[in-house]
Amino acid sequence: PKMIEIFNEVELDEVHPLNTKKLKAKKINIQNLALISKIQNLTYLNLSSNNIVDASPIRHLKKLNQLIICNNKVESLSFLVNLKQLEHLCIAGNQLSKMSELFLLKNTKIANLTLKCELIKPVNPICKFGFHKMALEKIQLPHLQIVDHQQFVEEAMDLSFLMSECQQMMAGIKNIESRIEIISGKVEVK
């Protein structure tokens, strides 16, 4: 079969692991991925909008090229380390909170990565201030072309842009500090 779409977790037991290359199992409240890990020939997997916390069984799907696992509760990208064929990853709307998780993408062929999408809430904690794009630039993923549905251009994150952003933030902090000092009576008004 070209594509199998599953509408409840019971149907997952009936998937023939040898023939299935594409599997869509979204919005079925799946939590345990043990059965999916046995479908070794998968090249496409859509597990969006479930309650997945532990995605580690996916690490066995070595032929996987496209993974959509948005709107779950995934906290770690460690399951991606052995997925050398993975080119498209959508993991928006999860619980990724450690920037170091992005370094686990280093040995992949990821060309299209979605960590944040305006249509998907909640936002991964690492994406709240946009620093995930700077981290991705530092990692230097050789195949990366699209991040969060936009062309990924390293020059766009140049030092002058960052300096400008930092200066604006510092000016705002100094303004707040001076207001606090005036309110607390620490500064004499002349």
Coordinates of C-alpha atoms in Angstrom, one line a residue:
P1 CA 0.0 0.0 0.0
K2 CA 1.2 3.5 -0.8
M3 CA -0.3 5.3 2.2
I4 CA -2.1 3.9 5.2
E5 CA -4.2 6.2 7.3
I6 CA -5.2 5.1 10.8
F7 CA -8.2 6.5 12.5
N8 CA -7.9 4.7 15.9
E9 CA -5.2 2.9 17.8
V10 CA -6.8 -0.5 17.3
E11 CA -6.2 -0.3 13.6
L12 CA -2.5 0.1 14.2
D13 CA -2.3 -3.6 15.2
E14 CA -3.5 -4.5 11.7
V15 CA -0.7 -2.6 9.7
H16 CA 1.5 -5.0 7.8
P17 CA 5.0 -4.0 8.7
L18 CA 6.8 -5.2 5.6
N19 CA 4.7 -3.4 2.9
T20 CA 3.9 -0.1 4.5
K21 CA 6.0 2.9 3.4
K22 CA 3.8 5.8 4.5
L23 CA 1.7 6.0 7.6
K24 CA -0.6 8.7 8.8
A25 CA -1.8 8.2 12.4
K26 CA -2.9 11.7 13.5
K27 CA -5.4 12.7 16.1
I28 CA -5.9 9.2 17.5
N29 CA -4.6 9.8 21.0
I30 CA -1.7 7.4 20.5
Q31 CA 1.0 7.4 23.2
N32 CA 2.9 4.2 22.8
L33 CA 5.0 3.9 19.6
A34 CA 6.2 0.4 20.0
L35 CA 4.1 -1.0 17.2
I36 CA 5.2 1.8 14.8
S37 CA 8.9 1.0 15.5
K38 CA 8.3 -2.4 13.8
I39 CA 7.3 -0.9 10.5
Q40 CA 10.9 -0.7 9.3
N41 CA 10.2 0.4 5.7
L42 CA 8.5 3.6 6.6
T43 CA 9.7 6.6 4.6
Y44 CA 6.9 9.0 5.7
L45 CA 5.3 9.2 9.2
N46 CA 2.6 11.6 10.4
L47 CA 1.9 11.4 14.1
S48 CA 0.6 14.9 14.6
S49 CA -1.8 15.9 17.3
N50 CA -1.5 12.9 19.6
N51 CA -0.2 12.7 23.2
I52 CA 3.3 11.4 22.4
V53 CA 5.9 12.1 25.1
D54 CA 8.4 9.4 24.3
A55 CA 9.4 9.3 20.6
S56 CA 12.4 7.0 21.1
P57 CA 10.9 4.1 19.2
I58 CA 11.1 6.2 16.1
R59 CA 14.9 5.8 16.2
H60 CA 14.5 2.3 14.6
L61 CA 12.9 3.7 11.4
K62 CA 16.2 4.1 9.5
K63 CA 14.5 4.7 6.1
L64 CA 12.4 7.6 7.4
N65 CA 12.6 10.6 5.1
Q66 CA 9.7 12.7 6.4
L67 CA 8.5 13.0 10.0
I68 CA 5.6 15.1 11.2
I69 CA 5.2 14.9 14.9
C70 CA 3.8 18.3 15.7
N71 CA 1.3 19.0 18.5
N72 CA 2.5 16.3 20.9
K73 CA 4.5 16.4 24.2
V74 CA 7.9 15.5 23.0
E75 CA 10.8 17.0 25.1
S76 CA 13.8 15.5 23.4
L77 CA 15.2 15.0 19.9
S78 CA 17.5 12.2 20.9
F79 CA 15.5 9.8 18.8
L80 CA 16.7 11.5 15.6
V81 CA 20.4 10.7 16.0
N82 CA 20.3 7.5 13.9
L83 CA 17.8 8.8 11.3
K84 CA 20.4 9.5 8.6
Q85 CA 17.8 9.7 5.7
L86 CA 15.5 12.2 7.5
E87 CA 15.1 15.4 5.3
H88 CA 11.8 16.9 6.5
L89 CA 10.9 17.3 10.2
C90 CA 8.0 19.1 11.7
I91 CA 8.2 19.1 15.5
A92 CA 6.3 22.4 16.2
G93 CA 4.0 22.5 19.2
N94 CA 5.9 20.2 21.5
Q95 CA 7.9 20.7 24.7
L96 CA 11.4 21.2 23.5
S97 CA 13.0 23.5 26.1
K98 CA 16.8 22.8 25.8
M99 CA 18.7 24.6 23.0
S100 CA 21.3 21.8 23.2
E101 CA 18.6 19.4 21.7
L102 CA 19.2 21.1 18.3
F103 CA 22.8 19.8 18.2
L104 CA 21.3 16.3 17.8
L105 CA 20.3 17.3 14.3
K106 CA 24.0 17.6 13.3
N107 CA 24.3 14.2 11.6
T108 CA 21.0 14.3 9.8
K109 CA 20.2 15.4 6.2
I110 CA 17.4 17.7 7.4
A111 CA 16.7 20.3 4.7
N112 CA 13.2 21.4 5.9
L113 CA 12.7 22.0 9.7
T114 CA 9.7 23.3 11.4
L115 CA 10.2 24.1 15.1
K116 CA 7.7 26.9 15.2
C117 CA 4.5 27.6 13.2
E118 CA 2.1 30.4 13.7
L119 CA -0.8 28.0 13.3
I120 CA 0.4 25.6 16.0
K121 CA 0.1 26.3 19.7
P122 CA 1.7 26.0 22.2
V123 CA 5.1 27.1 20.9
N124 CA 8.2 25.0 21.7
P125 CA 9.8 26.8 24.7
I126 CA 13.1 27.1 22.7
C127 CA 11.4 29.1 20.0
K128 CA 9.8 31.8 22.2
F129 CA 12.4 34.5 21.5
G130 CA 13.7 33.3 18.1
F131 CA 17.0 32.2 19.4
H132 CA 16.6 28.7 17.9
K133 CA 17.5 30.2 14.5
M134 CA 20.8 31.5 15.9
A135 CA 21.5 28.1 17.4
L136 CA 20.8 26.4 14.1
E137 CA 23.2 28.8 12.4
K138 CA 25.9 27.9 14.9
I139 CA 25.4 24.2 14.4
Q140 CA 25.8 24.6 10.6
L141 CA 23.6 21.9 9.3
P142 CA 24.9 21.5 5.7
H143 CA 21.6 20.5 4.1
L144 CA 19.2 22.9 5.9
Q145 CA 17.3 25.2 3.5
I146 CA 14.0 26.0 5.2
V147 CA 13.3 26.8 8.8
D148 CA 9.8 27.5 10.1
H149 CA 8.5 27.8 6.5
Q150 CA 11.0 30.4 5.6
Q151 CA 14.2 30.3 3.5
F152 CA 17.1 29.7 5.9
V153 CA 19.9 32.2 5.0
E154 CA 22.8 32.3 7.5
E155 CA 23.7 35.9 6.4
A156 CA 20.3 37.0 7.7
M157 CA 21.4 36.4 11.2
D158 CA 24.6 38.4 10.9
L159 CA 26.3 40.1 13.8
S160 CA 25.1 43.6 13.1
F161 CA 21.5 42.5 13.4
L162 CA 22.2 40.8 16.7
M163 CA 24.1 43.8 18.0
S164 CA 21.1 46.1 17.1
E165 CA 18.7 43.7 18.9
C166 CA 20.9 43.6 22.0
Q167 CA 21.3 47.4 22.1
Q168 CA 17.6 47.9 22.0
M169 CA 17.1 45.4 24.8
M170 CA 19.8 47.1 26.9
A171 CA 18.2 50.5 26.4
G172 CA 14.9 49.1 27.5
I173 CA 16.4 47.5 30.6
K174 CA 18.2 50.8 31.5
N175 CA 14.9 52.7 31.1
I176 CA 13.1 50.2 33.4
E177 CA 15.9 50.4 36.0
S178 CA 15.8 54.2 36.1
R179 CA 12.0 54.1 36.6
I180 CA 12.4 51.6 39.4
E181 CA 15.0 53.8 41.1
I182 CA 12.8 56.9 40.9
I183 CA 9.8 55.0 42.2
S184 CA 11.8 53.6 45.1
G185 CA 13.2 57.0 46.0
K186 CA 16.8 56.1 45.4
V187 CA 17.4 58.9 42.9
E188 CA 17.1 62.6 43.8
V189 CA 15.2 64.5 41.3
K190 CA 17.0 67.8 40.5

